[in-house]
Short mmCIF file of C-alpha atoms (C1' of nucleotides) in Angstrom, two decimals:
data_model
loop_
_atom_site.label_atom_id
_atom_site.label_comp_id
_atom_site.label_asym_id
_atom_site.label_seq_id
_atom_site.Cartn_x
_atom_site.Cartn_y
_atom_site.Cartn_z
CA UNK A 1 -38.33 -14.71 -35.18
CA UNK A 2 -36.65 -17.77 -33.76
CA UNK A 3 -36.15 -21.02 -35.57
CA UNK A 4 -39.13 -22.93 -34.21
CA UNK A 5 -41.62 -20.30 -35.28
CA UNK A 6 -40.02 -19.97 -38.69
CA UNK A 7 -40.20 -23.73 -39.10
CA UNK A 8 -43.88 -23.80 -38.17
CA UNK A 9 -44.70 -21.00 -40.58
CA UNK A 10 -42.83 -22.71 -43.38
CA UNK A 11 -44.26 -26.14 -42.62
CA UNK A 12 -40.79 -27.60 -42.18
CA UNK A 13 -38.84 -29.01 -39.25
CA UNK A 14 -36.22 -27.21 -37.20
CA UNK A 15 -33.67 -29.75 -38.38
CA UNK A 16 -34.46 -28.90 -41.96
CA UNK A 17 -34.04 -25.19 -41.36
CA UNK A 18 -30.65 -25.74 -39.74
CA UNK A 19 -29.68 -27.96 -42.64
CA UNK A 20 -30.68 -25.32 -45.19
CA UNK A 21 -28.73 -22.73 -43.22
CA UNK A 22 -25.66 -24.99 -43.16
CA UNK A 23 -25.68 -25.58 -46.90
CA UNK A 24 -26.22 -21.88 -47.55
CA UNK A 25 -29.68 -22.17 -49.05
CA UNK A 26 -31.58 -19.97 -46.61
CA UNK A 27 -29.22 -18.14 -44.27
CA UNK A 28 -30.89 -16.11 -41.54
CA UNK A 29 -29.02 -13.52 -39.53
CA UNK A 30 -27.26 -15.11 -36.60
CA UNK A 31 -26.61 -13.23 -33.36
CA UNK A 32 -22.84 -13.50 -32.77
CA UNK A 33 -23.33 -13.31 -29.01
CA UNK A 34 -25.82 -16.13 -28.54
CA UNK A 35 -25.50 -17.68 -32.00
CA UNK A 36 -29.29 -17.81 -32.12
CA UNK A 37 -30.62 -17.64 -35.64
CA UNK A 38 -33.07 -14.86 -36.42
CA UNK A 39 -35.43 -15.45 -39.33
CA UNK A 40 -36.97 -12.54 -41.23
CA UNK A 41 -40.26 -12.61 -43.12
CA UNK A 42 -38.28 -12.87 -46.33
CA UNK A 43 -36.40 -15.89 -44.99
CA UNK A 44 -39.72 -17.54 -44.22
CA UNK A 45 -40.98 -16.80 -47.73
CA UNK A 46 -37.89 -18.46 -49.16
CA UNK A 47 -38.37 -21.45 -46.90
CA UNK A 48 -41.95 -21.81 -48.04
CA UNK A 49 -40.80 -21.59 -51.63
CA UNK A 50 -38.19 -24.28 -51.13
CA UNK A 51 -40.63 -26.44 -49.20
CA UNK A 52 -43.10 -26.39 -52.08
CA UNK A 53 -40.42 -27.08 -54.65
CA UNK A 54 -39.19 -30.04 -52.58
CA UNK A 55 -42.72 -31.43 -52.49
CA UNK A 56 -42.66 -31.16 -56.29
CA UNK A 57 -39.73 -33.57 -56.24
CA UNK A 58 -37.08 -30.99 -57.01
CA UNK A 59 -33.77 -31.90 -55.38
CA UNK A 60 -32.19 -29.53 -52.93
CA UNK A 61 -29.72 -28.44 -55.61
CA UNK A 62 -32.54 -27.81 -58.05
CA UNK A 63 -34.32 -25.82 -55.36
CA UNK A 64 -31.22 -23.73 -55.00
CA UNK A 65 -31.34 -23.01 -58.73
CA UNK A 66 -35.05 -22.20 -58.64
CA UNK A 67 -34.49 -19.96 -55.65
CA UNK A 68 -31.79 -18.12 -57.56
CA UNK A 69 -34.18 -17.56 -60.44
CA UNK A 70 -36.93 -16.58 -58.03
CA UNK A 71 -34.74 -13.91 -56.49
CA UNK A 72 -33.62 -12.54 -59.86
CA UNK A 73 -36.46 -10.24 -60.83
CA UNK A 74 -35.19 -10.10 -64.41
CA UNK A 75 -34.69 -13.77 -65.19
CA UNK A 76 -36.33 -15.04 -68.35
CA UNK A 77 -39.22 -17.41 -67.65
CA UNK A 78 -37.60 -19.67 -70.24
CA UNK A 79 -35.07 -20.91 -67.71
CA UNK A 80 -37.67 -21.79 -65.13
CA UNK A 81 -39.75 -23.57 -67.72
CA UNK A 82 -36.75 -25.58 -68.89
CA UNK A 83 -36.03 -26.78 -65.36
CA UNK A 84 -39.66 -27.71 -64.90
CA UNK A 85 -39.90 -29.62 -68.16
CA UNK A 86 -36.72 -31.49 -67.32
CA UNK A 87 -38.28 -32.53 -64.03
CA UNK A 88 -41.47 -33.59 -65.79
CA UNK A 89 -39.42 -35.76 -68.14
CA UNK A 90 -37.63 -37.36 -65.19
CA UNK A 91 -40.93 -38.10 -63.50
CA UNK A 92 -42.19 -39.56 -66.75
CA UNK A 93 -39.37 -42.03 -67.14
CA UNK A 94 -39.65 -43.05 -63.51
CA UNK A 95 -43.38 -43.59 -64.07
CA UNK A 96 -42.71 -45.85 -67.03
CA UNK A 97 -40.13 -47.82 -65.09
CA UNK A 98 -42.42 -48.32 -62.11
CA UNK A 99 -45.34 -49.23 -64.32
CA UNK A 100 -43.36 -51.96 -66.02
CA UNK A 101 -42.16 -53.30 -62.67
CA UNK A 102 -45.72 -53.33 -61.43
CA UNK A 103 -46.96 -55.18 -64.49
CA UNK A 104 -44.34 -57.87 -64.16
CA UNK A 105 -44.83 -58.31 -60.44
CA UNK A 106 -48.61 -58.36 -60.74
CA UNK A 107 -48.34 -60.99 -63.44
CA UNK A 108 -46.19 -63.15 -61.20
CA UNK A 109 -48.46 -62.65 -58.21
CA UNK A 110 -51.57 -63.66 -60.11
CA UNK A 111 -49.81 -66.80 -61.35
CA UNK A 112 -49.05 -67.80 -57.77
CA UNK A 113 -51.66 -69.84 -55.90
CA UNK A 114 -50.68 -68.29 -52.61
CA UNK A 115 -51.64 -71.30 -50.56
CA UNK A 116 -49.81 -73.66 -48.19
CA UNK A 117 -48.04 -75.51 -50.97
CA UNK A 118 -44.40 -74.73 -51.67
CA UNK A 119 -44.66 -74.41 -55.44
CA UNK A 120 -44.30 -70.73 -56.28
CA UNK A 121 -44.05 -69.15 -59.74
CA UNK A 122 -42.66 -65.98 -58.20
CA UNK A 123 -39.63 -67.72 -56.75
CA UNK A 124 -39.27 -69.76 -59.91
CA UNK A 125 -39.11 -66.58 -61.93
CA UNK A 126 -36.57 -65.03 -59.61
CA UNK A 127 -34.40 -68.12 -59.66
CA UNK A 128 -34.43 -68.12 -63.44
CA UNK A 129 -36.10 -71.54 -63.84
CA UNK A 130 -38.68 -69.92 -66.12
CA UNK B 1 -14.42 -69.39 -58.57
CA UNK B 2 -13.03 -66.02 -57.62
CA UNK B 3 -15.07 -62.91 -57.00
CA UNK B 4 -14.68 -61.28 -60.41
CA UNK B 5 -15.97 -64.30 -62.28
CA UNK B 6 -18.86 -64.74 -59.86
CA UNK B 7 -19.74 -61.08 -60.30
CA UNK B 8 -19.73 -61.42 -64.08
CA UNK B 9 -21.90 -64.50 -63.99
CA UNK B 10 -24.37 -62.83 -61.67
CA UNK B 11 -24.38 -59.57 -63.58
CA UNK B 12 -23.33 -57.65 -60.50
CA UNK B 13 -20.23 -55.73 -59.48
CA UNK B 14 -17.41 -56.98 -57.29
CA UNK B 15 -18.25 -54.26 -54.80
CA UNK B 16 -21.79 -55.53 -54.59
CA UNK B 17 -20.65 -59.09 -53.96
CA UNK B 18 -18.38 -57.96 -51.14
CA UNK B 19 -21.22 -55.91 -49.71
CA UNK B 20 -23.58 -58.89 -49.77
CA UNK B 21 -20.90 -61.02 -48.12
CA UNK B 22 -20.41 -58.40 -45.40
CA UNK B 23 -24.08 -58.17 -44.54
CA UNK B 24 -24.38 -61.95 -44.54
CA UNK B 25 -26.67 -62.24 -47.53
CA UNK B 26 -24.49 -64.44 -49.76
CA UNK B 27 -21.47 -65.72 -47.86
CA UNK B 28 -18.98 -67.68 -49.95
CA UNK B 29 -16.28 -69.81 -48.42
CA UNK B 30 -13.23 -67.74 -47.60
CA UNK B 31 -9.71 -69.21 -47.59
CA UNK B 32 -8.30 -68.43 -44.15
CA UNK B 33 -4.76 -68.31 -45.53
CA UNK B 34 -5.25 -65.79 -48.33
CA UNK B 35 -8.72 -64.53 -47.31
CA UNK B 36 -9.72 -64.88 -50.94
CA UNK B 37 -13.42 -65.57 -51.32
CA UNK B 38 -14.39 -68.70 -53.21
CA UNK B 39 -17.83 -68.68 -54.83
CA UNK B 40 -19.68 -71.93 -55.52
CA UNK B 41 -22.29 -72.44 -58.22
CA UNK B 42 -24.94 -72.25 -55.55
CA UNK B 43 -23.58 -68.91 -54.39
CA UNK B 44 -23.82 -67.62 -57.94
CA UNK B 45 -27.41 -68.84 -58.19
CA UNK B 46 -28.27 -66.94 -55.03
CA UNK B 47 -26.56 -63.84 -56.36
CA UNK B 48 -28.56 -64.04 -59.57
CA UNK B 49 -31.71 -64.46 -57.53
CA UNK B 50 -30.95 -61.42 -55.41
CA UNK B 51 -29.95 -59.41 -58.46
CA UNK B 52 -33.29 -60.06 -60.11
CA UNK B 53 -35.23 -59.29 -56.97
CA UNK B 54 -33.32 -56.00 -56.59
CA UNK B 55 -34.26 -55.07 -60.15
CA UNK B 56 -37.85 -55.68 -59.11
CA UNK B 57 -37.40 -52.93 -56.56
CA UNK B 58 -37.20 -55.22 -53.56
CA UNK B 59 -34.97 -53.72 -50.88
CA UNK B 60 -31.92 -55.63 -49.71
CA UNK B 61 -33.78 -56.64 -46.56
CA UNK B 62 -36.72 -57.86 -48.60
CA UNK B 63 -34.31 -59.80 -50.79
CA UNK B 64 -32.95 -61.44 -47.68
CA UNK B 65 -36.49 -62.51 -46.79
CA UNK B 66 -37.18 -63.78 -50.29
CA UNK B 67 -33.90 -65.64 -50.29
CA UNK B 68 -34.84 -67.29 -47.01
CA UNK B 69 -38.14 -68.42 -48.54
CA UNK B 70 -36.33 -69.52 -51.70
CA UNK B 71 -34.01 -71.73 -49.69
CA UNK B 72 -36.80 -73.26 -47.64
CA UNK B 73 -38.14 -75.98 -49.90
CA UNK B 74 -41.27 -76.29 -47.73
CA UNK B 75 -42.34 -72.68 -47.44
CA UNK B 76 -45.92 -71.94 -48.35
CA UNK B 77 -46.23 -69.92 -51.53
CA UNK B 78 -48.65 -67.72 -49.55
CA UNK B 79 -45.75 -65.92 -47.87
CA UNK B 80 -44.01 -65.14 -51.12
CA UNK B 81 -47.22 -63.91 -52.66
CA UNK B 82 -47.88 -61.66 -49.65
CA UNK B 83 -44.47 -60.03 -49.99
CA UNK B 84 -45.02 -59.54 -53.69
CA UNK B 85 -48.45 -58.00 -53.29
CA UNK B 86 -47.13 -55.66 -50.63
CA UNK B 87 -44.47 -54.52 -53.07
CA UNK B 88 -47.06 -54.06 -55.80
CA UNK B 89 -49.10 -51.88 -53.43
CA UNK B 90 -46.04 -49.78 -52.64
CA UNK B 91 -45.32 -49.29 -56.31
CA UNK B 92 -48.94 -48.35 -56.84
CA UNK B 93 -48.95 -45.59 -54.28
CA UNK B 94 -45.67 -44.25 -55.58
CA UNK B 95 -47.19 -44.26 -59.07
CA UNK B 96 -50.17 -42.23 -57.91
CA UNK B 97 -47.94 -39.77 -56.12
CA UNK B 98 -45.69 -39.27 -59.13
CA UNK B 99 -48.64 -38.97 -61.47
CA UNK B 100 -50.16 -36.19 -59.42
CA UNK B 101 -46.81 -34.40 -59.25
CA UNK B 102 -46.47 -34.68 -62.98
CA UNK B 103 -49.96 -33.32 -63.60
CA UNK B 104 -49.36 -30.30 -61.42
CA UNK B 105 -45.96 -29.56 -62.89
CA UNK B 106 -47.16 -30.03 -66.45
CA UNK B 107 -50.03 -27.66 -65.77
CA UNK B 108 -47.63 -25.04 -64.48
CA UNK B 109 -45.25 -25.52 -67.39
CA UNK B 110 -47.95 -25.10 -70.00
CA UNK B 111 -49.12 -21.92 -68.29
CA UNK B 112 -45.62 -20.47 -68.59
CA UNK B 113 -44.72 -18.61 -71.75
CA UNK B 114 -41.11 -19.70 -71.51
CA UNK B 115 -39.76 -16.63 -73.25
CA UNK B 116 -37.34 -13.86 -72.31
CA UNK B 117 -39.84 -12.05 -70.09
CA UNK B 118 -39.53 -12.42 -66.32
CA UNK B 119 -43.18 -13.17 -65.61
CA UNK B 120 -43.42 -16.84 -64.68
CA UNK B 121 -46.48 -18.71 -63.41
CA UNK B 122 -44.27 -21.50 -62.14
CA UNK B 123 -42.37 -19.26 -59.77
CA UNK B 124 -45.57 -17.51 -58.81
CA UNK B 125 -47.06 -20.83 -57.83
CA UNK B 126 -44.01 -21.82 -55.84
CA UNK B 127 -43.93 -18.51 -54.03
CA UNK B 128 -47.58 -18.91 -53.08
CA UNK B 129 -48.82 -15.73 -54.80
CA UNK B 130 -51.28 -17.88 -56.72
"C1'" DA C 1 12.28 -62.74 -60.66
"C1'" DT C 2 9.18 -59.54 -61.98
"C1'" DA C 3 5.18 -57.38 -64.34
"C1'" DG C 4 0.32 -57.22 -64.54
"C1'" DA C 5 -4.00 -58.73 -63.07
"C1'" DC C 6 -6.51 -59.74 -59.32
"C1'" DT C 7 -7.63 -59.80 -54.40
"C1'" DT C 8 -8.08 -58.12 -49.52
"C1'" DT C 9 -9.35 -54.58 -45.88
"C1'" DC C 10 -10.09 -49.82 -44.73
"C1'" DC C 11 -11.92 -45.36 -45.03
"C1'" DC C 12 -14.58 -41.65 -47.00
"C1'" DC C 13 -18.66 -40.31 -50.03
"C1'" DT C 14 -23.42 -40.07 -51.66
"C1'" DA C 15 -29.26 -37.25 -50.28
"C1'" DA C 16 -31.66 -35.06 -47.06
"C1'" DG C 17 -32.10 -34.75 -43.11
"C1'" DG C 18 -33.51 -37.60 -38.07
"C1'" DG C 19 -32.20 -38.76 -33.29
"C1'" DG C 20 -30.13 -37.60 -29.41
"C1'" DA C 21 -26.35 -35.78 -26.14
"C1'" DA C 22 -24.18 -31.91 -23.83
"C1'" DG C 23 -24.40 -27.36 -22.72
"C1'" DG C 24 -25.98 -22.32 -23.25
"C1'" DT C 25 -30.13 -18.94 -23.20
"C1'" DA C 26 -34.70 -16.81 -22.55
"C1'" DA C 27 -39.24 -16.17 -20.76
"C1'" DA C 28 -42.47 -17.05 -17.10
"C1'" DG C 29 -43.75 -17.98 -12.40
"C1'" DG C 30 -42.95 -17.75 -7.36
"C1'" DC D 1 -33.88 -12.70 -7.56
"C1'" DC D 2 -34.07 -17.46 -8.50
"C1'" DT D 3 -35.57 -21.48 -10.57
"C1'" DT D 4 -38.05 -24.26 -13.79
"C1'" DT D 5 -39.19 -25.12 -18.36
"C1'" DA D 6 -38.88 -24.40 -23.05
"C1'" DC D 7 -36.02 -23.39 -26.48
"C1'" DC D 8 -31.52 -22.76 -28.67
"C1'" DT D 9 -26.66 -24.20 -30.15
"C1'" DT D 10 -23.04 -27.47 -31.99
"C1'" DC D 11 -21.48 -32.14 -32.58
"C1'" DC D 12 -21.70 -36.80 -33.80
"C1'" DC D 13 -23.72 -41.03 -35.47
"C1'" DC D 14 -27.47 -43.21 -38.43
"C1'" DT D 15 -30.13 -44.19 -42.59
"C1'" DT D 16 -29.71 -47.05 -48.51
"C1'" DA D 17 -26.93 -49.70 -51.31
"C1'" DG D 18 -23.15 -49.69 -52.57
"C1'" DG D 19 -18.93 -46.50 -55.47
"C1'" DG D 20 -14.15 -44.71 -55.45
"C1'" DG D 21 -9.77 -45.23 -54.32
"C1'" DA D 22 -5.51 -46.29 -51.33
"C1'" DA D 23 -2.28 -49.60 -49.49
"C1'" DA D 24 -0.89 -54.04 -49.31
"C1'" DG D 25 -1.07 -59.05 -50.28
"C1'" DT D 26 -1.57 -62.91 -53.98
"C1'" DC D 27 -1.63 -65.32 -58.31
"C1'" DT D 28 -0.19 -66.23 -63.06
"C1'" DA D 29 2.65 -65.89 -66.98
"C1'" DT D 30 6.77 -64.80 -68.96
#
DNA sequence: ATAGACTTTCCCCTAAGGGGAAGGTAAAGG
DNA sequence: CCTTTACCTTCCCCTTAGGGGAAAGTCTAT
C-alpha cells in the first residue's frame, strides 16, 4: 500500500513514516522506477508498534531497541523488562521534579494578591529579595 | 565585568549569556573597539532572575515576559500571578500525563516475568495482540 | 616579547518531526 | 486520449535552548 494509507492505518503522519524510513527504523520496499514507497502489512504492524511505544514516552532510539527485541522471537523477556523499568524510573524522577516545581510555584502564587498593585511576592522571589 | 565573571555570579554558562545577549534578553554594553561585552551589576541581577525563572520551567519567551514585568515598577501583580498560574496548570497536566504513562508501564512490567523465556506481555501489549 | 587565559564571531549539532516548494506519478472523469 | 486532481518524491528551512569547537583577536603577567 502507499504511504498515506499506511500512515492512516498506523495512526501516524506521512512525515513521520518518511522520517522513520530515512533513519532506517521501518524501511518499506521502494520502487526504483518511481521511488514510491510500498508498505507491507508487516511494515504497518511495526509502525503501530513504534507508534504505541512512542506514546509510552520511549525515545525513537529506544523504540528501535524495542523493535529489535520484538523481531527477535528468541529474546529473553528480561531485556524488555529492563528497558521498561528504566523508563519507569525516568518517568518517576521527572514526576518528582515537576511536583516540586509545582509546589514552589503554587506557594508563590497563593502568596501573591494578584490585584492592581505592583507588589508581587513572585517577582520578589525570582529577584532573590526573599 | 567580563562575561566569565558575570556567568559565574549568575550561575549560568558563558554560552548562555551570549545566547541571551543575542536574543535581546539581557544586553550588556559592548565595547565597539574590542567588542568585549561589559556586564553591569544590574545585568547580573537580570541574569539571576532569568536563571531562576528558567529553573521554574518558564520558557525563554516567558522569562522575557516576566523580566518585562519585573522591570516595570508599576505593573499589576495580577499579570505575574496569571502567568504563574498558567505555568502551574501546564505542569499539572504534564503530571497527569506522566502519571498515567507510569501506571500503564508499571502494570506491564509487573506482568512480565523478566526471565530468559521469550514470552513478554510488554511486547505483546505494544504489538497490539492484547 | 611571549605565553596563557580570556574573548569574539561563525558554523554545525541536538529530538522528532512540521511546513512548504518544486516536480514527478497515478487514478478517475470527460 | 487528455486533463484534472490527488498523491508521491526529494530538498531545504524551522522549531528549543543552548553545547562544542575552530579561528582569530585581546588582555595580563612575566
